[in-house]
Coordinates of C-alpha atoms (C1' of nucleotides) in Angstrom, one line a residue:
Chain Y
X1 CA 4.8 14.8 32.3
X2 CA 6.9 17.8 32.3
X3 CA 7.7 20.4 29.6
X4 CA 10.9 18.8 28.4
X5 CA 8.8 15.7 27.8
X6 CA 6.4 17.6 25.6
X7 CA 9.2 18.9 23.4
X8 CA 10.7 15.4 23.1
X9 CA 7.3 14.1 22.2
X10 CA 7.3 16.4 19.3
X11 CA 10.8 15.5 18.2
X12 CA 9.8 11.8 18.4
X13 CA 6.7 12.4 16.4
X14 CA 8.6 14.3 13.7
X15 CA 11.6 12.0 13.6
X16 CA 9.6 8.8 13.5
X17 CA 7.4 10.3 10.7
X18 CA 10.6 10.9 8.8
X19 CA 11.8 7.3 9.4
X20 CA 8.4 5.9 8.5
X21 CA 8.5 7.8 5.2
X22 CA 11.8 6.0 4.5
X23 CA 10.1 2.6 5.1
X24 CA 11.2 2.1 8.8
X25 CA 8.5 0.8 11.0
X26 CA 7.0 3.7 12.9
X27 CA 7.2 2.1 16.3
X28 CA 10.9 1.1 15.8
X29 CA 11.6 4.8 15.0
X30 CA 9.7 6.0 18.0
X31 CA 11.4 3.6 20.3
X32 CA 14.8 4.5 19.0
X33 CA 14.2 8.3 19.4
X34 CA 12.6 7.9 22.8
X35 CA 15.8 6.1 24.0
X36 CA 18.0 8.5 22.1
X37 CA 16.6 11.4 24.0
X38 CA 16.4 9.7 27.3
X39 CA 19.3 10.3 29.8
X40 CA 18.9 6.8 31.2
X41 CA 18.0 3.4 30.0
X42 CA 14.3 2.5 29.9
X43 CA 12.4 -0.7 30.6
X44 CA 9.9 -2.2 28.2
X45 CA 7.1 -1.1 30.5
X46 CA 8.2 2.5 30.5
X47 CA 8.4 2.5 26.7
X48 CA 5.0 0.9 26.5
X49 CA 3.4 3.5 28.7
X50 CA 5.2 6.4 27.1
X51 CA 4.4 5.5 23.5
X52 CA 0.9 4.1 24.3
X53 CA 1.4 0.9 22.3
X54 CA 1.1 -2.8 23.3
X55 CA 3.8 -4.6 25.2
X56 CA 4.1 -7.2 22.5
X57 CA 4.6 -4.6 19.9
X58 CA 7.4 -3.0 21.9
X59 CA 9.0 -6.3 22.5
X60 CA 9.1 -7.3 18.8
X61 CA 10.3 -3.9 17.7
X62 CA 13.0 -3.4 20.3
X63 CA 14.5 -6.7 19.3
X64 CA 14.6 -5.6 15.7
X65 CA 16.4 -2.5 16.8
X66 CA 18.8 -4.7 18.8
X67 CA 19.5 -6.8 15.7
X68 CA 20.4 -3.6 13.9
X69 CA 22.6 -2.7 16.8
X70 CA 20.6 0.5 17.2
X71 CA 19.9 -0.2 20.8
X72 CA 21.4 -2.4 23.4
X73 CA 20.2 -4.1 26.6
X74 CA 21.8 -2.8 29.7
X75 CA 21.8 -4.2 33.1
X76 CA 20.2 -2.2 35.9
X77 CA 21.0 -3.5 39.4
X78 CA 18.1 -4.2 41.7
X79 CA 15.6 -4.8 38.9
X80 CA 14.9 -7.8 36.9
X81 CA 13.4 -5.9 34.0
X82 CA 15.2 -5.5 30.7
X83 CA 16.5 -2.0 30.1
X84 CA 17.5 -0.5 26.8
X85 CA 19.6 2.4 25.7
X86 CA 20.1 3.9 22.3
X87 CA 23.3 3.5 20.3
X88 CA 23.8 7.3 19.6
X89 CA 25.7 6.6 16.4
X90 CA 22.7 7.0 14.3
X91 CA 24.5 7.7 11.0
X92 CA 26.7 4.7 11.4
X93 CA 23.6 2.6 12.0
X94 CA 21.9 3.9 8.9
X95 CA 24.8 3.4 6.6
X96 CA 25.6 0.0 7.9
X97 CA 22.0 -1.1 7.4
X98 CA 21.9 0.5 3.9
X99 CA 25.1 -1.1 2.9
X100 CA 24.2 -4.5 4.2
X101 CA 20.8 -4.5 2.7
X102 CA 22.1 -3.5 -0.7
X103 CA 24.9 -6.0 -0.7
X104 CA 22.5 -8.9 -0.1
X105 CA 20.1 -7.8 -2.9
X106 CA 23.1 -7.2 -5.1
X107 CA 24.2 -10.7 -4.8
X108 CA 20.9 -12.0 -6.1
X109 CA 20.9 -9.5 -9.0
X110 CA 24.5 -10.5 -9.8
X111 CA 23.5 -14.1 -10.3
X112 CA 20.6 -13.2 -12.5
X113 CA 22.8 -11.0 -14.6
X114 CA 25.5 -13.5 -15.0
X115 CA 23.0 -16.1 -16.2
X116 CA 21.4 -13.6 -18.5
X117 CA 24.9 -12.9 -20.0
X118 CA 25.6 -16.5 -20.6
X119 CA 22.2 -17.2 -22.1
X120 CA 22.3 -14.3 -24.3
X121 CA 25.7 -15.0 -25.8
X122 CA 24.7 -18.6 -26.4
X123 CA 21.7 -17.7 -28.4
X124 CA 21.8 -18.3 -32.1
X125 CA 21.3 -15.2 -34.2
X126 CA 17.9 -16.6 -35.1
X127 CA 18.2 -15.4 -38.7
X128 CA 15.5 -12.7 -38.8
X129 CA 16.5 -9.1 -38.5
X130 CA 14.0 -8.2 -35.7
X131 CA 15.3 -10.8 -33.2
X132 CA 18.8 -9.8 -34.0
X133 CA 18.1 -6.2 -33.2
X134 CA 16.7 -7.2 -29.8
X135 CA 19.6 -9.5 -29.2
X136 CA 22.2 -6.8 -29.8
X137 CA 20.3 -4.2 -27.9
X138 CA 19.8 -6.4 -24.9
X139 CA 23.6 -7.0 -24.8
X140 CA 24.3 -3.3 -24.8
X141 CA 21.8 -2.7 -22.0
X142 CA 23.2 -5.4 -19.9
X143 CA 26.6 -3.8 -20.3
X144 CA 25.1 -0.5 -19.2
X145 CA 23.6 -2.1 -16.1
X146 CA 27.0 -3.6 -15.3
X147 CA 28.6 -0.2 -15.4
X148 CA 26.0 1.3 -13.1
X149 CA 26.3 -1.6 -10.8
X150 CA 30.0 -1.0 -10.5
X151 CA 29.5 2.6 -9.8
X152 CA 27.2 1.9 -6.9
X153 CA 29.4 -0.8 -5.6
X154 CA 32.3 1.7 -5.6
X155 CA 30.2 4.2 -3.7
X156 CA 29.2 1.6 -1.2
X157 CA 32.9 0.8 -0.6
X158 CA 33.6 4.4 0.0
X159 CA 30.7 4.6 2.5
X160 CA 32.8 2.4 4.6
X161 CA 34.2 5.5 6.2
X162 CA 31.0 5.6 8.1
X163 CA 31.3 2.2 9.5
Chain M
X1 CA 7.8 -15.0 -27.6
X2 CA 11.4 -15.6 -28.6
X3 CA 14.4 -16.6 -26.5
X4 CA 15.7 -13.1 -26.0
X5 CA 12.3 -12.2 -24.5
X6 CA 12.7 -15.0 -22.0
X7 CA 16.0 -13.8 -20.9
X8 CA 14.6 -10.2 -20.6
X9 CA 11.7 -11.5 -18.6
X10 CA 14.1 -12.9 -16.1
X11 CA 16.0 -9.6 -15.9
X12 CA 12.8 -7.7 -15.4
X13 CA 11.7 -10.1 -12.7
X14 CA 15.1 -9.8 -10.9
X15 CA 15.4 -6.1 -11.3
X16 CA 11.9 -5.2 -10.3
X17 CA 12.3 -7.5 -7.2
X18 CA 15.3 -5.4 -6.3
X19 CA 13.4 -2.2 -6.9
X20 CA 10.4 -3.5 -4.9
X21 CA 12.7 -4.3 -2.0
X22 CA 13.7 -0.7 -2.0
X23 CA 10.1 0.5 -1.8
X24 CA 9.5 1.2 -5.4
X25 CA 6.2 0.0 -6.7
X26 CA 6.8 -3.4 -8.4
X27 CA 4.8 -2.5 -11.6
X28 CA 6.7 0.8 -12.0
X29 CA 9.9 -1.2 -11.8
X30 CA 8.7 -3.7 -14.3
X31 CA 7.6 -1.0 -16.7
X32 CA 10.8 0.8 -16.5
X33 CA 12.9 -2.3 -17.1
X34 CA 10.7 -3.5 -19.9
X35 CA 11.2 -0.2 -21.7
X36 CA 14.9 -0.1 -20.7
X37 CA 15.5 -3.4 -22.6
X38 CA 13.2 -2.6 -25.5
X39 CA 14.9 -1.4 -28.7
X40 CA 11.8 0.6 -29.6
X41 CA 9.1 2.6 -27.7
X42 CA 6.1 0.5 -26.5
X43 CA 2.5 1.4 -26.3
X44 CA 0.4 1.0 -23.2
X45 CA -1.3 -2.0 -24.8
X46 CA 1.9 -3.8 -25.5
X47 CA 3.1 -3.2 -21.9
X48 CA -0.2 -4.4 -20.6
X49 CA 0.0 -7.6 -22.6
X50 CA 3.6 -8.3 -21.8
X51 CA 3.4 -7.7 -18.1
X52 CA -0.1 -9.2 -17.7
X53 CA -1.5 -6.4 -15.6
X54 CA -4.5 -4.2 -16.1
X55 CA -4.6 -1.3 -18.4
X56 CA -5.5 1.1 -15.6
X57 CA -2.6 0.0 -13.6
X58 CA -0.1 0.5 -16.4
X59 CA -1.6 3.9 -17.1
X60 CA -1.2 5.1 -13.5
X61 CA 2.3 3.8 -13.1
X62 CA 3.7 4.9 -16.4
X63 CA 2.6 8.4 -15.5
X64 CA 4.4 8.1 -12.2
X65 CA 7.5 7.1 -14.1
X66 CA 7.0 10.1 -16.4
X67 CA 6.8 12.4 -13.4
X68 CA 10.2 11.1 -12.2
X69 CA 11.5 11.6 -15.7
X70 CA 12.3 7.9 -15.9
X71 CA 10.3 7.4 -19.1
X72 CA 9.1 9.8 -21.8
X73 CA 6.3 9.7 -24.2
X74 CA 7.3 9.6 -27.9
X75 CA 5.4 10.1 -31.0
X76 CA 5.0 7.3 -33.4
X77 CA 3.6 8.3 -36.8
X78 CA 0.7 6.5 -38.1
X79 CA -0.6 5.5 -34.7
X80 CA -2.7 7.4 -32.2
X81 CA -1.5 5.4 -29.3
X82 CA 0.9 6.7 -26.6
X83 CA 4.3 5.2 -26.9
X84 CA 6.9 5.4 -24.2
X85 CA 10.7 4.9 -24.0
X86 CA 13.0 4.6 -21.0
X87 CA 15.4 7.3 -20.0
X88 CA 18.5 5.1 -19.8
X89 CA 20.2 7.3 -17.2
X90 CA 19.0 5.1 -14.4
X91 CA 21.5 6.2 -11.8
X92 CA 20.8 9.9 -12.4
X93 CA 17.1 9.1 -11.9
X94 CA 17.7 7.3 -8.7
X95 CA 19.9 10.0 -7.2
X96 CA 17.6 12.8 -8.3
X97 CA 14.7 11.0 -6.7
X98 CA 16.6 10.2 -3.5
X99 CA 17.9 13.8 -3.2
X100 CA 14.5 15.4 -3.8
X101 CA 12.6 13.0 -1.5
X102 CA 15.1 13.6 1.3
X103 CA 15.1 17.4 0.9
X104 CA 11.4 17.6 1.2
X105 CA 11.3 15.5 4.4
X106 CA 14.3 17.4 5.8
X107 CA 12.4 20.7 5.5
X108 CA 9.7 19.4 7.8
X109 CA 12.2 18.0 10.2
X110 CA 14.1 21.3 10.2
X111 CA 11.1 23.2 11.3
X112 CA 10.4 20.8 14.2
X113 CA 14.0 21.0 15.3
X114 CA 14.1 24.7 15.2
X115 CA 10.9 24.9 17.3
X116 CA 12.3 22.4 19.8
X117 CA 15.4 24.4 20.1
X118 CA 13.5 27.6 20.9
X119 CA 11.2 25.8 23.3
X120 CA 13.9 24.1 25.1
X121 CA 16.0 27.2 25.7
X122 CA 13.0 29.1 26.9
X123 CA 12.2 26.5 29.5
X124 CA 12.9 27.5 33.1
X125 CA 15.3 25.1 34.9
X126 CA 12.3 23.8 36.9
X127 CA 14.4 23.6 40.1
X128 CA 14.4 19.9 40.6
X129 CA 17.6 18.0 39.6
X130 CA 15.8 15.3 37.5
X131 CA 14.2 17.7 35.2
X132 CA 17.4 19.6 34.8
X133 CA 19.2 16.5 33.8
X134 CA 16.6 15.8 31.1
X135 CA 16.9 19.4 29.9
X136 CA 20.6 19.4 29.5
X137 CA 20.6 15.9 28.0
X138 CA 18.0 16.9 25.5
X139 CA 20.0 19.9 24.4
X140 CA 23.0 17.8 23.8
X141 CA 21.1 15.3 21.8
X142 CA 19.5 18.0 19.7
X143 CA 23.0 19.3 18.9
X144 CA 24.1 15.8 17.9
X145 CA 21.1 15.5 15.6
X146 CA 22.0 18.8 14.0
X147 CA 25.6 17.6 13.3
X148 CA 24.3 14.4 11.6
X149 CA 21.8 16.5 9.7
X150 CA 24.6 18.6 8.4
X151 CA 26.7 15.6 7.4
X152 CA 23.8 14.2 5.3
X153 CA 23.1 17.5 3.7
X154 CA 26.7 17.8 2.7
X155 CA 26.6 14.3 1.2
X156 CA 23.5 15.2 -0.7
X157 CA 25.1 18.3 -2.1
X158 CA 28.1 16.2 -3.2
X159 CA 25.7 13.8 -4.9
X160 CA 24.9 16.6 -7.3
X161 CA 27.6 15.2 -9.5
X162 CA 25.1 12.6 -10.5
X163 CA 22.5 15.1 -11.5
Chain G
dT1 C1' 6.1 -25.1 45.6
dA2 C1' 2.7 -21.3 44.7
dG3 C1' 2.4 -16.9 43.1
dA4 C1' 4.0 -12.8 40.9
dA5 C1' 6.6 -10.3 37.5
dC6 C1' 8.5 -10.5 33.5
dG7 C1' 9.3 -10.9 28.1
dT8 C1' 7.6 -13.5 24.0
dT9 C1' 4.5 -15.5 20.9
dT10 C1' 0.2 -15.8 18.4
dA11 C1' -4.5 -15.3 16.4
dG12 C1' -7.0 -12.2 14.6
dA13 C1' -8.9 -7.2 14.1
dA14 C1' -8.0 -2.8 12.0
dC15 C1' -5.7 -0.4 8.5
dT16 C1' -3.2 0.4 4.3
dT17 C1' -1.8 -0.4 -0.2
dA18 C1' -2.0 -2.8 -4.7
dT19 C1' -4.9 -4.4 -8.3
dT20 C1' -8.6 -5.1 -11.2
dA21 C1' -12.8 -4.5 -14.1
dA22 C1' -15.7 -1.5 -15.8
dA23 C1' -17.5 3.2 -16.5
dC24 C1' -16.2 7.3 -18.5
dG25 C1' -14.5 11.1 -21.5
dT26 C1' -12.2 12.5 -25.5
dA27 C1' -10.6 12.6 -30.0
dA28 C1' -10.0 10.3 -34.5
dT29 C1' -12.4 8.1 -38.2
dA30 C1' -15.8 6.7 -41.3
Chain A
dT1 C1' -23.0 12.2 -36.6
dA2 C1' -22.2 7.4 -35.0
dT3 C1' -18.7 4.5 -34.1
dT4 C1' -14.4 3.1 -32.7
dA5 C1' -10.0 3.3 -30.4
dC6 C1' -7.8 5.2 -27.0
dG7 C1' -6.2 6.7 -22.0
dT8 C1' -8.0 7.9 -17.4
dT9 C1' -10.7 7.6 -13.3
dT10 C1' -13.2 5.1 -10.0
dA11 C1' -15.3 1.8 -6.9
dA12 C1' -14.7 -2.7 -5.3
dT13 C1' -11.8 -6.3 -3.9
dA14 C1' -7.5 -8.7 -2.8
dA15 C1' -3.3 -8.8 -0.5
dG16 C1' -0.2 -7.3 2.8
dT17 C1' 1.1 -4.9 7.2
dT18 C1' 0.6 -3.2 11.7
dC19 C1' -1.2 -3.5 16.1
dT20 C1' -3.5 -5.4 20.1
dA21 C1' -5.1 -8.5 23.7
dA22 C1' -4.6 -12.6 25.6
dA23 C1' -2.2 -17.0 26.3
dC24 C1' 2.1 -18.8 27.3
dG25 C1' 6.6 -20.0 29.3
dT26 C1' 10.3 -18.5 32.3
dT27 C1' 12.5 -16.9 36.2
dC28 C1' 12.4 -14.9 40.6
dT29 C1' 10.6 -14.5 45.3
dA30 C1' 8.2 -15.7 49.3

DNA sequence: TAGAACGTTTAGAACTTATTAAACGTAATA
DNA sequence: TATTACGTTTAATAAGTTCTAAACGTTCTA
């Protein structure tokens, strides 16, 4: 292993630490960075050896990266191995992933909020002062959440410039 | 427990699920939401009973929320318990936390990248073609990372409008 | 068709994180 | 001062995740 490799190892370690701290699987981060810094596509075996992790682990994680469109399989003539190269558009990958993840979760939340809104407006005042307080307060809070929700949605829409 | 409480329970469940899926401790999310929907400050005991988790757990997590300035302790006369209320500025809390977390991690990354840059430019060409390729390619990639880095930093700076 | 070279799946070991119950310390109260 | 009512810390356990080694199923090659 030459000197360039050592420098890259450090970059991979630092970068995958960063990714891991954001909740991305460490090996996925390492795989992506390894490919990102590699001038040619690498085979599963090469990645396995270089990162010193099991073949199965590499297999599983590289396919996760493929699903995120962070890497892609390339065809290398004369070999029947699978080779992968990094999609260098890292920012786009991150934002796409972020946007998509949030949208899905938002849908679930939206349903819950819609139901809460219906339920709460159909509640009888219940007579006693305490319950009434809670009732009014809850409505206000729900409205506040909706406002925030719209702010974030708007931001997400703007982040389309990265896609 | 009245009907408003039931609706709020659903909102807490949905919201804390959302938070948990973003990597925030589930109990922290539940605590925040419980307070967010509560018209008055609540004591540790009340939160413990309502959320059905241990006192210690509530204690630890409420202090994490305090550190993030997501809740604050309030004084209730005639009681020697600690009462807490939510900081309703949820978006501000989220962005502050995001910004701060990223900044810290960025500092570490910055150091690694600076060192890599120095090391890589001080490397001799090593003669052989293959190493030279790697060398040149690595420099290009490093530059690409720096560009992305600057893009995110700029975005973070703009997100100051939320602080 | 037998054997080798692959990538994938899986069962469980090794770690990590979340959670609890109980011990503890402190301050208020009687 | 003794007791009680708190919040905090801690040690043990439960739950969840990551990781490996080995079995497996294909596809290629001889």
